[in-house]
Amino acid sequence: MGLGSIGGSLGLDLRSLGFRVVGVSRNPDTCQKAIALGLVDEASVSLPTVASAQVIFLCTPIAAIAKTTLELIPHLFPNTILTDVGSVKEPIVEVIAPLWQNFVGGHPMAGTTQQGPEAAQAGLFQGKPYVLTPTDSTPATAIKTVEELVRQLQAQIYYCRAPEHDQAVAWISHLPVMVSANLINACLQEPEPTVLELAQQFASSGFRDTSRVGGGNPELGLMMAQYNRQALLKGLYQYRQSLEQITDWVEGENWQALADLLRMTQQARPDFVD
Ligand code: NAP
């Protein structure tokens, strides 16, 4: 379900592993493109087309995942396994898990900045984290089936509770988008046009790194804030406190405190990324 960058990439890899992949999209053009690009064996705009599948990956935007599942459920066999790829887990798991026992929440932590079937990439999930968030009542057989598929994508599998997932991604994915967007916005507040122009001309690798996620797809950023609001707010409140502390140190010329912080963050960064 959903033949965009993630659904299409899954289709490519699963087909190359020998699985028969049937796709559904609401748009006939997307279905045609998905077939032409080799993302699926068959594609249709009709939901019941996927009813006979053993495993269904829900790959629509987050806002459509629960709604699509509600429409799909009347067509399914009781043992059909559903899994999704949404970047936020609790709002999806808490709606779908009570409705469909064989549902395993999932989040492949790999992606492209492009959208649609043309953005699909073979091997996208290889070596990347793929988080599964079953509940206490998810049947072991459903978990095992999804885990085995994900393992064949050569992704690194992690298990956690949906709220833990959402708070963790708020820290490392959703808060950075807001911080990075705010950096670009703050620079644009420079009142002197000549200085702003110079800053734009001087901007190089450092600014490219720090502004990248703030200059990405606005719909994705908005979706993060809407669907992971509480976890993001926790991050934003902590960030505001840390920023105020640094501002106080610079105002008070407390260079020792600032140096200690920068030494600590230099040491801590490799615990997050190489
Ligand atoms: P995408 O490239 O825009 O693809 C979305 C797909 O969903 C398209 O096939 C689109 O079909 C369909 N769709 C859009 N709105 C719909 C609606 N209201 N109802 C039913 N179908 C709809 O998006 P994506 O990047 O693959 O993201 C899909 C999911 O993956 C999201 O839940 C996202 O959170 C998750 N995810 C994304 C990334 C990433 O970096 N991109 C990473 C991890 C997880 P049409 O052709 O009909 O418009």
GROMACS .gro file of C-alpha atoms and ligand atoms in nm:
model
  322
    1MET     CA    1   0.000   0.000   0.000
    2GLY     CA    2   0.158   0.329  -0.110
    3LEU     CA    3   0.410   0.317  -0.393
    4GLY     CA    4   0.630   0.612  -0.308
    5SER     CA    5   0.997   0.620  -0.211
    6ILE     CA    6   0.965   0.376   0.080
    7GLY     CA    7   0.696   0.147  -0.061
    8GLY     CA    8   0.879   0.140  -0.396
    9SER     CA    9   1.217   0.067  -0.235
   10LEU     CA   10   1.063  -0.220  -0.037
   11GLY     CA   11   0.907  -0.352  -0.356
   12LEU     CA   12   1.239  -0.343  -0.543
   13ASP     CA   13   1.427  -0.531  -0.269
   14LEU     CA   14   1.151  -0.785  -0.199
   15ARG     CA   15   1.117  -0.863  -0.570
   16SER     CA   16   1.492  -0.912  -0.603
   17LEU     CA   17   1.467  -1.155  -0.311
   18GLY     CA   18   1.214  -1.357  -0.510
   19PHE     CA   19   0.888  -1.243  -0.347
   20ARG     CA   20   0.586  -1.161  -0.560
   21VAL     CA   21   0.495  -0.797  -0.485
   22VAL     CA   22   0.150  -0.653  -0.547
   23GLY     CA   23   0.110  -0.276  -0.501
   24VAL     CA   24  -0.186  -0.048  -0.448
   25SER     CA   25  -0.195   0.328  -0.497
   26ARG     CA   26  -0.491   0.565  -0.529
   27ASN     CA   27  -0.340   0.707  -0.849
   28PRO     CA   28  -0.335   0.502  -1.176
   29ASP     CA   29  -0.025   0.694  -1.298
   30THR     CA   30   0.166   0.583  -0.988
   31CYS     CA   31   0.062   0.221  -1.054
   32GLN     CA   32   0.189   0.240  -1.412
   33LYS     CA   33   0.517   0.402  -1.307
   34ALA     CA   34   0.568   0.141  -1.034
   35ILE     CA   35   0.529  -0.142  -1.286
   36ALA     CA   36   0.750   0.031  -1.545
   37LEU     CA   37   1.023   0.090  -1.283
   38GLY     CA   38   1.010  -0.274  -1.173
   39LEU     CA   39   0.899  -0.187  -0.818
   40VAL     CA   40   0.607  -0.432  -0.824
   41ASP     CA   41   0.488  -0.733  -1.021
   42GLU     CA   42   0.135  -0.598  -1.032
   43ALA     CA   43  -0.031  -0.271  -0.925
   44SER     CA   44  -0.386  -0.149  -0.892
   45VAL     CA   45  -0.596   0.134  -0.754
   46SER     CA   46  -0.829  -0.121  -0.596
   47LEU     CA   47  -0.760  -0.202  -0.228
   48PRO     CA   48  -0.890  -0.564  -0.243
   49THR     CA   49  -0.606  -0.643  -0.488
   50VAL     CA   50  -0.376  -0.693  -0.190
   51ALA     CA   51  -0.628  -0.898   0.012
   52SER     CA   52  -0.464  -1.230  -0.067
   53ALA     CA   53  -0.113  -1.115   0.031
   54GLN     CA   54   0.053  -1.285   0.329
   55VAL     CA   55   0.213  -0.962   0.448
   56ILE     CA   56   0.097  -0.607   0.368
   57PHE     CA   57   0.332  -0.310   0.414
   58LEU     CA   58   0.139   0.015   0.474
   59CYS     CA   59   0.357   0.281   0.309
   60THR     CA   60   0.130   0.584   0.273
   61PRO     CA   61   0.196   0.916   0.449
   62ILE     CA   62   0.134   0.889   0.825
   63ALA     CA   63  -0.198   1.074   0.804
   64ALA     CA   64  -0.339   0.805   0.572
   65ILE     CA   65  -0.206   0.488   0.742
   66ALA     CA   66  -0.488   0.431   0.996
   67LYS     CA   67  -0.759   0.537   0.750
   68THR     CA   68  -0.624   0.305   0.479
   69THR     CA   69  -0.608   0.018   0.729
   70LEU     CA   70  -0.974   0.069   0.827
   71GLU     CA   71  -1.071   0.047   0.459
   72LEU     CA   72  -0.851  -0.259   0.409
   73ILE     CA   73  -0.959  -0.468   0.709
   74PRO     CA   74  -1.297  -0.589   0.569
   75HIS     CA   75  -1.110  -0.746   0.274
   76LEU     CA   76  -0.846  -0.936   0.476
   77PHE     CA   77  -0.810  -1.298   0.587
   78PRO     CA   78  -0.769  -1.325   0.967
   79ASN     CA   79  -0.407  -1.442   0.943
   80THR     CA   80  -0.289  -1.161   0.709
   81ILE     CA   81   0.002  -0.976   0.864
   82LEU     CA   82   0.003  -0.597   0.850
   83THR     CA   83   0.303  -0.378   0.911
   84ASP     CA   84   0.360  -0.008   0.848
   85VAL     CA   85   0.661   0.215   0.781
   86GLY     CA   86   0.543   0.538   0.947
   87SER     CA   87   0.813   0.758   1.102
   88VAL     CA   88   0.603   0.802   1.420
   89LYS     CA   89   0.474   0.492   1.594
   90GLU     CA   90   0.244   0.554   1.893
   91PRO     CA   91  -0.047   0.725   1.707
   92ILE     CA   92  -0.044   0.444   1.449
   93VAL     CA   93   0.003   0.149   1.686
   94GLU     CA   94  -0.263   0.267   1.929
   95VAL     CA   95  -0.524   0.284   1.648
   96ILE     CA   96  -0.435  -0.026   1.444
   97ALA     CA   97  -0.323  -0.279   1.711
   98PRO     CA   98  -0.669  -0.299   1.878
   99LEU     CA   99  -0.832  -0.347   1.535
  100TRP     CA  100  -0.594  -0.602   1.383
  101GLN     CA  101  -0.413  -0.854   1.600
  102ASN     CA  102  -0.153  -0.947   1.337
  103PHE     CA  103  -0.015  -0.594   1.316
  104VAL     CA  104   0.350  -0.512   1.379
  105GLY     CA  105   0.446  -0.144   1.383
  106GLY     CA  106   0.766  -0.071   1.193
  107HIS     CA  107   0.995   0.217   1.098
  108PRO     CA  108   1.276   0.176   0.848
  109MET     CA  109   1.522   0.450   0.941
  110ALA     CA  110   1.639   0.510   0.588
  111GLY     CA  111   1.502   0.749   0.335
  112THR     CA  112   1.541   0.982   0.047
  113THR     CA  113   1.459   1.352   0.024
  114GLN     CA  114   1.271   1.282  -0.301
  115GLN     CA  115   0.917   1.150  -0.313
  116GLY     CA  116   0.716   0.919  -0.537
  117PRO     CA  117   0.796   0.592  -0.716
  118GLU     CA  118   1.088   0.747  -0.909
  119ALA     CA  119   1.266   0.800  -0.575
  120ALA     CA  120   1.269   0.426  -0.495
  121GLN     CA  121   1.619   0.282  -0.448
  122ALA     CA  122   1.743  -0.075  -0.436
  123GLY     CA  123   1.930  -0.159  -0.114
  124LEU     CA  124   1.797   0.150   0.067
  125PHE     CA  125   1.755  -0.035   0.398
  126GLN     CA  126   2.086  -0.220   0.392
  127GLY     CA  127   2.283  -0.158   0.712
  128LYS     CA  128   2.023   0.093   0.838
  129PRO     CA  129   1.819   0.063   1.160
  130TYR     CA  130   1.470  -0.085   1.115
  131VAL     CA  131   1.265  -0.050   1.433
  132LEU     CA  132   0.978  -0.288   1.518
  133THR     CA  133   0.729  -0.191   1.789
  134PRO     CA  134   0.502  -0.490   1.866
  135THR     CA  135   0.270  -0.471   2.168
  136ASP     CA  136   0.240  -0.729   2.450
  137SER     CA  137  -0.045  -0.894   2.260
  138THR     CA  138   0.115  -0.910   1.912
  139PRO     CA  139   0.137  -1.281   1.816
  140ALA     CA  140   0.494  -1.415   1.805
  141THR     CA  141   0.433  -1.559   1.456
  142ALA     CA  142   0.350  -1.213   1.317
  143ILE     CA  143   0.662  -1.061   1.477
  144LYS     CA  144   0.881  -1.344   1.346
  145THR     CA  145   0.745  -1.313   0.991
  146VAL     CA  146   0.808  -0.937   0.974
  147GLU     CA  147   1.149  -0.978   1.140
  148GLU     CA  148   1.255  -1.237   0.882
  149LEU     CA  149   1.153  -1.010   0.593
  150VAL     CA  150   1.337  -0.714   0.744
  151ARG     CA  151   1.644  -0.931   0.806
  152GLN     CA  152   1.648  -1.021   0.436
  153LEU     CA  153   1.659  -0.648   0.354
  154GLN     CA  154   1.988  -0.656   0.548
  155ALA     CA  155   1.862  -0.389   0.786
  156GLN     CA  156   1.964  -0.373   1.154
  157ILE     CA  157   1.658  -0.475   1.355
  158TYR     CA  158   1.571  -0.301   1.682
  159TYR     CA  159   1.274  -0.367   1.909
  160CYS     CA  160   1.123  -0.110   2.143
  161ARG     CA  161   0.791   0.027   2.269
  162ALA     CA  162   0.619   0.277   2.041
  163PRO     CA  163   0.650   0.569   2.292
  164GLU     CA  164   1.022   0.497   2.343
  165HIS     CA  165   1.069   0.499   1.965
  166ASP     CA  166   0.884   0.829   1.933
  167GLN     CA  167   1.089   1.002   2.206
  168ALA     CA  168   1.416   0.870   2.062
  169VAL     CA  169   1.334   0.992   1.708
  170ALA     CA  170   1.217   1.325   1.852
  171TRP     CA  171   1.572   1.376   1.986
  172ILE     CA  172   1.769   1.266   1.682
  173SER     CA  173   1.537   1.344   1.392
  174HIS     CA  174   1.247   1.575   1.472
  175LEU     CA  175   1.423   1.822   1.707
  176PRO     CA  176   1.713   1.861   1.458
  177VAL     CA  177   1.466   1.962   1.185
  178MET     CA  178   1.326   2.239   1.406
  179VAL     CA  179   1.672   2.353   1.522
  180SER     CA  180   1.804   2.355   1.166
  181ALA     CA  181   1.498   2.540   1.029
  182ASN     CA  182   1.537   2.793   1.308
  183LEU     CA  183   1.903   2.843   1.221
  184ILE     CA  184   1.808   2.938   0.864
  185ASN     CA  185   1.528   3.160   0.994
  186ALA     CA  186   1.760   3.334   1.245
  187CYS     CA  187   2.018   3.409   0.972
  188LEU     CA  188   1.743   3.561   0.756
  189GLN     CA  189   1.670   3.811   1.037
  190GLU     CA  190   2.001   3.989   0.964
  191PRO     CA  191   1.882   4.349   0.908
  192GLU     CA  192   2.171   4.461   0.687
  193PRO     CA  193   2.116   4.333   0.327
  194THR     CA  194   2.490   4.348   0.242
  195VAL     CA  195   2.577   4.132   0.544
  196LEU     CA  196   2.302   3.883   0.463
  197GLU     CA  197   2.426   3.857   0.106
  198LEU     CA  198   2.784   3.806   0.226
  199ALA     CA  199   2.667   3.534   0.467
  200GLN     CA  200   2.488   3.359   0.181
  201GLN     CA  201   2.805   3.379  -0.033
  202PHE     CA  202   3.034   3.261   0.251
  203ALA     CA  203   2.812   2.967   0.354
  204SER     CA  204   3.002   2.644   0.296
  205SER     CA  205   3.029   2.290   0.433
  206GLY     CA  206   2.950   2.378   0.798
  207PHE     CA  207   2.630   2.560   0.706
  208ARG     CA  208   2.545   2.289   0.452
  209ASP     CA  209   2.561   2.025   0.731
  210THR     CA  210   2.373   2.226   0.992
  211SER     CA  211   2.100   2.358   0.760
  212ARG     CA  212   2.036   2.040   0.558
  213VAL     CA  213   1.741   1.897   0.751
  214GLY     CA  214   1.587   2.242   0.806
  215GLY     CA  215   1.582   2.299   0.433
  216GLY     CA  216   1.404   1.971   0.353
  217ASN     CA  217   1.045   1.878   0.267
  218PRO     CA  218   0.815   2.113   0.468
  219GLU     CA  219   0.531   1.857   0.475
  220LEU     CA  220   0.754   1.602   0.651
  221GLY     CA  221   0.863   1.858   0.912
  222LEU     CA  222   0.504   1.957   0.980
  223MET     CA  223   0.399   1.594   1.005
  224MET     CA  224   0.671   1.531   1.267
  225ALA     CA  225   0.540   1.818   1.482
  226GLN     CA  226   0.175   1.716   1.444
  227TYR     CA  227   0.214   1.342   1.503
  228ASN     CA  228   0.498   1.348   1.758
  229ARG     CA  229   0.394   1.667   1.937
  230GLN     CA  230   0.453   1.571   2.301
  231ALA     CA  231   0.792   1.409   2.243
  232LEU     CA  232   0.904   1.698   2.022
  233LEU     CA  233   0.788   1.952   2.282
  234LYS     CA  234   0.996   1.775   2.548
  235GLY     CA  235   1.299   1.813   2.319
  236LEU     CA  236   1.220   2.177   2.235
  237TYR     CA  237   1.180   2.275   2.603
  238GLN     CA  238   1.514   2.115   2.689
  239TYR     CA  239   1.677   2.277   2.387
  240ARG     CA  240   1.542   2.621   2.484
  241GLN     CA  241   1.687   2.575   2.835
  242SER     CA  242   2.027   2.471   2.695
  243LEU     CA  243   2.027   2.767   2.452
  244GLU     CA  244   1.943   3.012   2.731
  245GLN     CA  245   2.229   2.871   2.937
  246ILE     CA  246   2.478   2.919   2.651
  247THR     CA  247   2.342   3.272   2.592
  248ASP     CA  248   2.397   3.352   2.964
  249TRP     CA  249   2.754   3.219   2.949
  250VAL     CA  250   2.839   3.427   2.641
  251GLU     CA  251   2.676   3.740   2.789
  252GLY     CA  252   2.865   3.686   3.116
  253GLU     CA  253   3.187   3.589   2.936
  254ASN     CA  254   3.187   3.261   3.125
  255TRP     CA  255   3.433   3.103   2.881
  256GLN     CA  256   3.522   2.820   3.117
  257ALA     CA  257   3.162   2.692   3.129
  258LEU     CA  258   3.132   2.721   2.750
  259ALA     CA  259   3.465   2.540   2.694
  260ASP     CA  260   3.358   2.259   2.932
  261LEU     CA  261   3.032   2.217   2.740
  262LEU     CA  262   3.203   2.210   2.401
  263ARG     CA  263   3.458   1.953   2.528
  264MET     CA  264   3.176   1.738   2.663
  265THR     CA  265   2.976   1.757   2.335
  266GLN     CA  266   3.289   1.678   2.132
  267GLN     CA  267   3.331   1.359   2.337
  268ALA     CA  268   2.960   1.269   2.328
  269ARG     CA  269   2.901   1.304   1.953
  270PRO     CA  270   3.057   0.967   1.854
  271ASP     CA  271   2.799   0.794   2.079
  272PHE     CA  272   2.536   0.915   1.829
  273VAL     CA  273   2.719   0.906   1.495
  274ASP     CA  274   3.059   0.789   1.375
  275NAP     P1  275   0.602   0.928  -0.083
  275NAP     O1  276   0.720   0.901  -0.167
  275NAP     O2  277   0.535   1.062  -0.092
  275NAP     O3  278   0.494   0.814  -0.113
  275NAP     C1  279   0.368   0.813  -0.052
  275NAP     C2  280   0.275   0.717  -0.121
  275NAP     O4  281   0.149   0.722  -0.054
  275NAP     C3  282   0.247   0.745  -0.267
  275NAP     O5  283   0.234   0.621  -0.335
  275NAP     C4  284   0.111   0.816  -0.266
  275NAP     O6  285   0.030   0.778  -0.373
  275NAP     C5  286   0.046   0.757  -0.146
  275NAP     N1  287  -0.046   0.853  -0.082
  275NAP     C6  288  -0.025   0.985  -0.058
  275NAP     N2  289  -0.128   1.037   0.009
  275NAP     C7  290  -0.218   0.937   0.025
  275NAP     C8  291  -0.346   0.929   0.086
  275NAP     N3  292  -0.402   1.035   0.145
  275NAP     N4  293  -0.409   0.809   0.084
  275NAP     C9  294  -0.354   0.700   0.026
  275NAP     N5  295  -0.232   0.702  -0.034
  275NAP    C10  296  -0.166   0.819  -0.033
  275NAP     O7  297   0.632   0.908   0.071
  275NAP     P2  298   0.744   0.817   0.140
  275NAP     O8  299   0.867   0.897   0.159
  275NAP     O9  300   0.752   0.686   0.069
  275NAP    O10  301   0.680   0.797   0.284
  275NAP    C11  302   0.583   0.700   0.307
  275NAP    C12  303   0.586   0.661   0.453
  275NAP    O11  304   0.718   0.622   0.487
  275NAP    C13  305   0.545   0.772   0.549
  275NAP    O12  306   0.455   0.719   0.645
  275NAP    C14  307   0.677   0.813   0.616
  275NAP    O13  308   0.657   0.852   0.752
  275NAP    C15  309   0.756   0.683   0.608
  275NAP     N6  310   0.902   0.702   0.604
  275NAP    C16  311   0.957   0.791   0.517
  275NAP    C17  312   1.095   0.806   0.514
  275NAP    C18  313   1.161   0.904   0.419
  275NAP    O14  314   1.273   0.945   0.442
  275NAP     N7  315   1.097   0.940   0.310
  275NAP    C19  316   1.176   0.727   0.597
  275NAP    C20  317   1.116   0.634   0.682
  275NAP    C21  318   0.978   0.622   0.684
  275NAP     P3  319  -0.016   0.874  -0.492
  275NAP    O15  320   0.079   0.841  -0.601
  275NAP    O16  321  -0.154   0.831  -0.516
  275NAP    O17  322  -0.005   1.016  -0.449
   0.00000   0.00000   0.00000
